Amino acid sequence: MFAKGTFDTAGWTPQPAYDDRDGVSLGVVTMTKTFHGDLTGTSLVTLLVVSTPVEESKAYVALERIDATLDGRTGSFTVQHLAASEPSGQSLRVSVVPDSGTGELTGIRGEMQIHIAPDGTHSYVLDYTRPD
């Protein structure tokens, strides 16, 4: 099954770097999202981020708990992000953490694609399954 829509981000809150030396900085950032479309709800995201002396080369890993309604079912689930960018390109994988679904979203599995348009609009496609 597929769920599509947009999301807004807010509250980008970086903490002071916990390791910053030789031009490589490691830090923690929190933010929230509001989902619209087939998935409606909110999330809290905690990111571990790294920046390097090369501006385009950076990475993050994150955990995001999404409290939402999906296909008429209400509950929550957690996704994990793994992202990297460098001058030659970017990669991003966002996967539902197995057995993290609660309420009517218990048993959800899947992958989420995220796209950021040139105008800054964020959109998602969630390719998911559920036990029924």
PDB file of C-alpha atoms in Angstrom:
ATOM      1  CA  MET A   1       0.000   0.000   0.000  1.00  0.00           C
ATOM      2  CA  PHE A   2       1.104   3.571  -0.579  1.00  0.00           C
ATOM      3  CA  ALA A   3       0.460   6.762   1.393  1.00  0.00           C
ATOM      4  CA  LYS A   4       1.402  10.122  -0.126  1.00  0.00           C
ATOM      5  CA  GLY A   5       1.379  13.699   1.031  1.00  0.00           C
ATOM      6  CA  THR A   6       3.402  16.599   2.339  1.00  0.00           C
ATOM      7  CA  PHE A   7       4.908  17.528   5.664  1.00  0.00           C
ATOM      8  CA  ASP A   8       6.048  20.672   7.421  1.00  0.00           C
ATOM      9  CA  THR A   9       9.047  20.896   9.724  1.00  0.00           C
ATOM     10  CA  ALA A  10       9.383  23.138  12.759  1.00  0.00           C
ATOM     11  CA  GLY A  11      11.443  23.639  15.870  1.00  0.00           C
ATOM     12  CA  TRP A  12      14.875  22.812  14.398  1.00  0.00           C
ATOM     13  CA  THR A  13      16.826  22.874  17.679  1.00  0.00           C
ATOM     14  CA  PRO A  14      20.548  22.127  17.505  1.00  0.00           C
ATOM     15  CA  GLN A  15      22.389  21.347  20.721  1.00  0.00           C
ATOM     16  CA  PRO A  16      26.016  22.430  21.166  1.00  0.00           C
ATOM     17  CA  ALA A  17      28.364  20.070  19.310  1.00  0.00           C
ATOM     18  CA  TYR A  18      29.460  17.199  21.516  1.00  0.00           C
ATOM     19  CA  ASP A  19      32.661  16.654  19.493  1.00  0.00           C
ATOM     20  CA  ASP A  20      34.116  19.400  17.306  1.00  0.00           C
ATOM     21  CA  ARG A  21      37.709  19.072  16.135  1.00  0.00           C
ATOM     22  CA  ASP A  22      39.804  19.055  12.996  1.00  0.00           C
ATOM     23  CA  GLY A  23      36.897  20.564  11.044  1.00  0.00           C
ATOM     24  CA  VAL A  24      34.537  17.663  11.771  1.00  0.00           C
ATOM     25  CA  SER A  25      31.605  18.448  14.047  1.00  0.00           C
ATOM     26  CA  LEU A  26      29.259  15.933  15.683  1.00  0.00           C
ATOM     27  CA  GLY A  27      25.988  17.174  17.115  1.00  0.00           C
ATOM     28  CA  VAL A  28      22.404  16.490  18.068  1.00  0.00           C
ATOM     29  CA  VAL A  29      19.342  18.220  16.615  1.00  0.00           C
ATOM     30  CA  THR A  30      15.656  17.816  17.443  1.00  0.00           C
ATOM     31  CA  MET A  31      12.708  18.922  15.348  1.00  0.00           C
ATOM     32  CA  THR A  32       9.026  18.230  14.786  1.00  0.00           C
ATOM     33  CA  LYS A  33       7.004  17.428  11.681  1.00  0.00           C
ATOM     34  CA  THR A  34       3.331  17.738  10.793  1.00  0.00           C
ATOM     35  CA  PHE A  35       2.118  15.292   8.133  1.00  0.00           C
ATOM     36  CA  HIS A  36      -0.681  16.012   5.657  1.00  0.00           C
ATOM     37  CA  GLY A  37      -2.314  13.761   3.061  1.00  0.00           C
ATOM     38  CA  ASP A  38      -2.811  10.020   3.428  1.00  0.00           C
ATOM     39  CA  LEU A  39      -0.778  10.087   6.662  1.00  0.00           C
ATOM     40  CA  THR A  40      -1.961  12.794   9.070  1.00  0.00           C
ATOM     41  CA  GLY A  41      -0.286  13.514  12.366  1.00  0.00           C
ATOM     42  CA  THR A  42       2.868  14.722  14.033  1.00  0.00           C
ATOM     43  CA  SER A  43       6.316  13.442  14.847  1.00  0.00           C
ATOM     44  CA  LEU A  44       9.335  14.151  16.983  1.00  0.00           C
ATOM     45  CA  VAL A  45      12.712  13.615  15.311  1.00  0.00           C
ATOM     46  CA  THR A  46      16.099  13.282  17.029  1.00  0.00           C
ATOM     47  CA  LEU A  47      19.067  13.489  14.665  1.00  0.00           C
ATOM     48  CA  LEU A  48      22.759  12.770  15.179  1.00  0.00           C
ATOM     49  CA  VAL A  49      24.506  14.961  12.613  1.00  0.00           C
ATOM     50  CA  VAL A  50      28.042  15.302  11.296  1.00  0.00           C
ATOM     51  CA  SER A  51      29.472  18.107   9.211  1.00  0.00           C
ATOM     52  CA  THR A  52      32.895  18.155   7.553  1.00  0.00           C
ATOM     53  CA  PRO A  53      35.236  20.763   6.106  1.00  0.00           C
ATOM     54  CA  VAL A  54      33.628  20.069   2.698  1.00  0.00           C
ATOM     55  CA  GLU A  55      30.293  21.888   2.915  1.00  0.00           C
ATOM     56  CA  GLU A  56      28.436  19.365   0.719  1.00  0.00           C
ATOM     57  CA  SER A  57      29.776  16.364   2.698  1.00  0.00           C
ATOM     58  CA  LYS A  58      27.659  15.626   5.739  1.00  0.00           C
ATOM     59  CA  ALA A  59      25.500  12.885   7.195  1.00  0.00           C
ATOM     60  CA  TYR A  60      22.836  12.133   9.752  1.00  0.00           C
ATOM     61  CA  VAL A  61      21.129   9.229  11.440  1.00  0.00           C
ATOM     62  CA  ALA A  62      17.804   9.789  13.146  1.00  0.00           C
ATOM     63  CA  LEU A  63      14.917   8.194  14.977  1.00  0.00           C
ATOM     64  CA  GLU A  64      11.443   9.596  14.446  1.00  0.00           C
ATOM     65  CA  ARG A  65       8.286   8.590  16.303  1.00  0.00           C
ATOM     66  CA  ILE A  66       5.199   9.339  14.214  1.00  0.00           C
ATOM     67  CA  ASP A  67       1.795   9.659  15.938  1.00  0.00           C
ATOM     68  CA  ALA A  68      -0.754   9.572  13.151  1.00  0.00           C
ATOM     69  CA  THR A  69      -3.794   8.286  11.362  1.00  0.00           C
ATOM     70  CA  LEU A  70      -3.040   6.154   8.307  1.00  0.00           C
ATOM     71  CA  ASP A  71      -5.776   4.614   6.185  1.00  0.00           C
ATOM     72  CA  GLY A  72      -8.291   5.365   8.941  1.00  0.00           C
ATOM     73  CA  ARG A  73      -6.200   3.673  11.620  1.00  0.00           C
ATOM     74  CA  THR A  74      -4.685   5.557  14.532  1.00  0.00           C
ATOM     75  CA  GLY A  75      -1.487   4.765  16.399  1.00  0.00           C
ATOM     76  CA  SER A  76       2.206   5.398  16.221  1.00  0.00           C
ATOM     77  CA  PHE A  77       5.321   3.928  14.673  1.00  0.00           C
ATOM     78  CA  THR A  78       9.003   4.771  14.548  1.00  0.00           C
ATOM     79  CA  VAL A  79      11.204   5.234  11.498  1.00  0.00           C
ATOM     80  CA  GLN A  80      14.981   5.281  11.274  1.00  0.00           C
ATOM     81  CA  HIS A  81      16.833   7.590   8.883  1.00  0.00           C
ATOM     82  CA  LEU A  82      20.265   6.998   7.353  1.00  0.00           C
ATOM     83  CA  ALA A  83      21.463   9.850   5.136  1.00  0.00           C
ATOM     84  CA  ALA A  84      24.693  11.078   3.579  1.00  0.00           C
ATOM     85  CA  SER A  85      25.607  13.687   1.024  1.00  0.00           C
ATOM     86  CA  GLU A  86      28.785  14.558  -0.822  1.00  0.00           C
ATOM     87  CA  PRO A  87      29.614  16.622  -3.894  1.00  0.00           C
ATOM     88  CA  SER A  88      28.781  13.693  -6.200  1.00  0.00           C
ATOM     89  CA  GLY A  89      25.326  12.947  -4.746  1.00  0.00           C
ATOM     90  CA  GLN A  90      23.083  12.050  -1.841  1.00  0.00           C
ATOM     91  CA  SER A  91      21.564   8.957  -0.297  1.00  0.00           C
ATOM     92  CA  LEU A  92      18.663   8.599   2.129  1.00  0.00           C
ATOM     93  CA  ARG A  93      16.932   5.543   3.534  1.00  0.00           C
ATOM     94  CA  VAL A  94      13.972   5.850   5.899  1.00  0.00           C
ATOM     95  CA  SER A  95      12.655   2.520   7.233  1.00  0.00           C
ATOM     96  CA  VAL A  96       9.891   1.608   9.664  1.00  0.00           C
ATOM     97  CA  VAL A  97      11.488   0.038  12.750  1.00  0.00           C
ATOM     98  CA  PRO A  98      10.124  -3.526  12.998  1.00  0.00           C
ATOM     99  CA  ASP A  99       7.537  -4.007  15.762  1.00  0.00           C
ATOM    100  CA  SER A 100       7.458  -0.288  16.628  1.00  0.00           C
ATOM    101  CA  GLY A 101       3.820   0.140  15.602  1.00  0.00           C
ATOM    102  CA  THR A 102       1.248   0.767  18.329  1.00  0.00           C
ATOM    103  CA  GLY A 103      -2.532   0.946  18.500  1.00  0.00           C
ATOM    104  CA  GLU A 104      -4.201   0.261  15.176  1.00  0.00           C
ATOM    105  CA  LEU A 105      -0.799   0.569  13.437  1.00  0.00           C
ATOM    106  CA  THR A 106       0.653  -2.462  15.241  1.00  0.00           C
ATOM    107  CA  GLY A 107       2.586  -4.635  12.796  1.00  0.00           C
ATOM    108  CA  ILE A 108       3.254  -1.905  10.211  1.00  0.00           C
ATOM    109  CA  ARG A 109       6.344  -2.403   8.018  1.00  0.00           C
ATOM    110  CA  GLY A 110       7.717  -0.279   5.219  1.00  0.00           C
ATOM    111  CA  GLU A 111       9.984   2.334   3.699  1.00  0.00           C
ATOM    112  CA  MET A 112       9.455   6.075   3.269  1.00  0.00           C
ATOM    113  CA  GLN A 113      10.736   8.181   0.399  1.00  0.00           C
ATOM    114  CA  ILE A 114      11.250  11.888   1.122  1.00  0.00           C
ATOM    115  CA  HIS A 115      11.517  14.558  -1.545  1.00  0.00           C
ATOM    116  CA  ILE A 116      12.361  18.241  -1.125  1.00  0.00           C
ATOM    117  CA  ALA A 117      11.217  20.350  -4.081  1.00  0.00           C
ATOM    118  CA  PRO A 118      13.265  23.346  -5.282  1.00  0.00           C
ATOM    119  CA  ASP A 119      10.732  25.641  -3.561  1.00  0.00           C
ATOM    120  CA  GLY A 120      11.406  23.875  -0.229  1.00  0.00           C
ATOM    121  CA  THR A 121       8.161  21.862  -0.109  1.00  0.00           C
ATOM    122  CA  HIS A 122       8.659  18.490   1.624  1.00  0.00           C
ATOM    123  CA  SER A 123       6.718  15.451   0.433  1.00  0.00           C
ATOM    124  CA  TYR A 124       6.672  11.754   1.301  1.00  0.00           C
ATOM    125  CA  VAL A 125       5.622   8.409  -0.124  1.00  0.00           C
ATOM    126  CA  LEU A 126       5.220   5.633   2.438  1.00  0.00           C
ATOM    127  CA  ASP A 127       5.294   2.134   0.924  1.00  0.00           C
ATOM    128  CA  TYR A 128       3.887  -0.019   3.724  1.00  0.00           C
ATOM    129  CA  THR A 129       2.219  -3.262   4.712  1.00  0.00           C
ATOM    130  CA  ARG A 130       0.222  -4.173   7.767  1.00  0.00           C
ATOM    131  CA  PRO A 131      -0.673  -7.606   9.131  1.00  0.00           C
ATOM    132  CA  ASP A 132      -4.276  -7.703   7.923  1.00  0.00           C
TER     133      ASP A 132
END
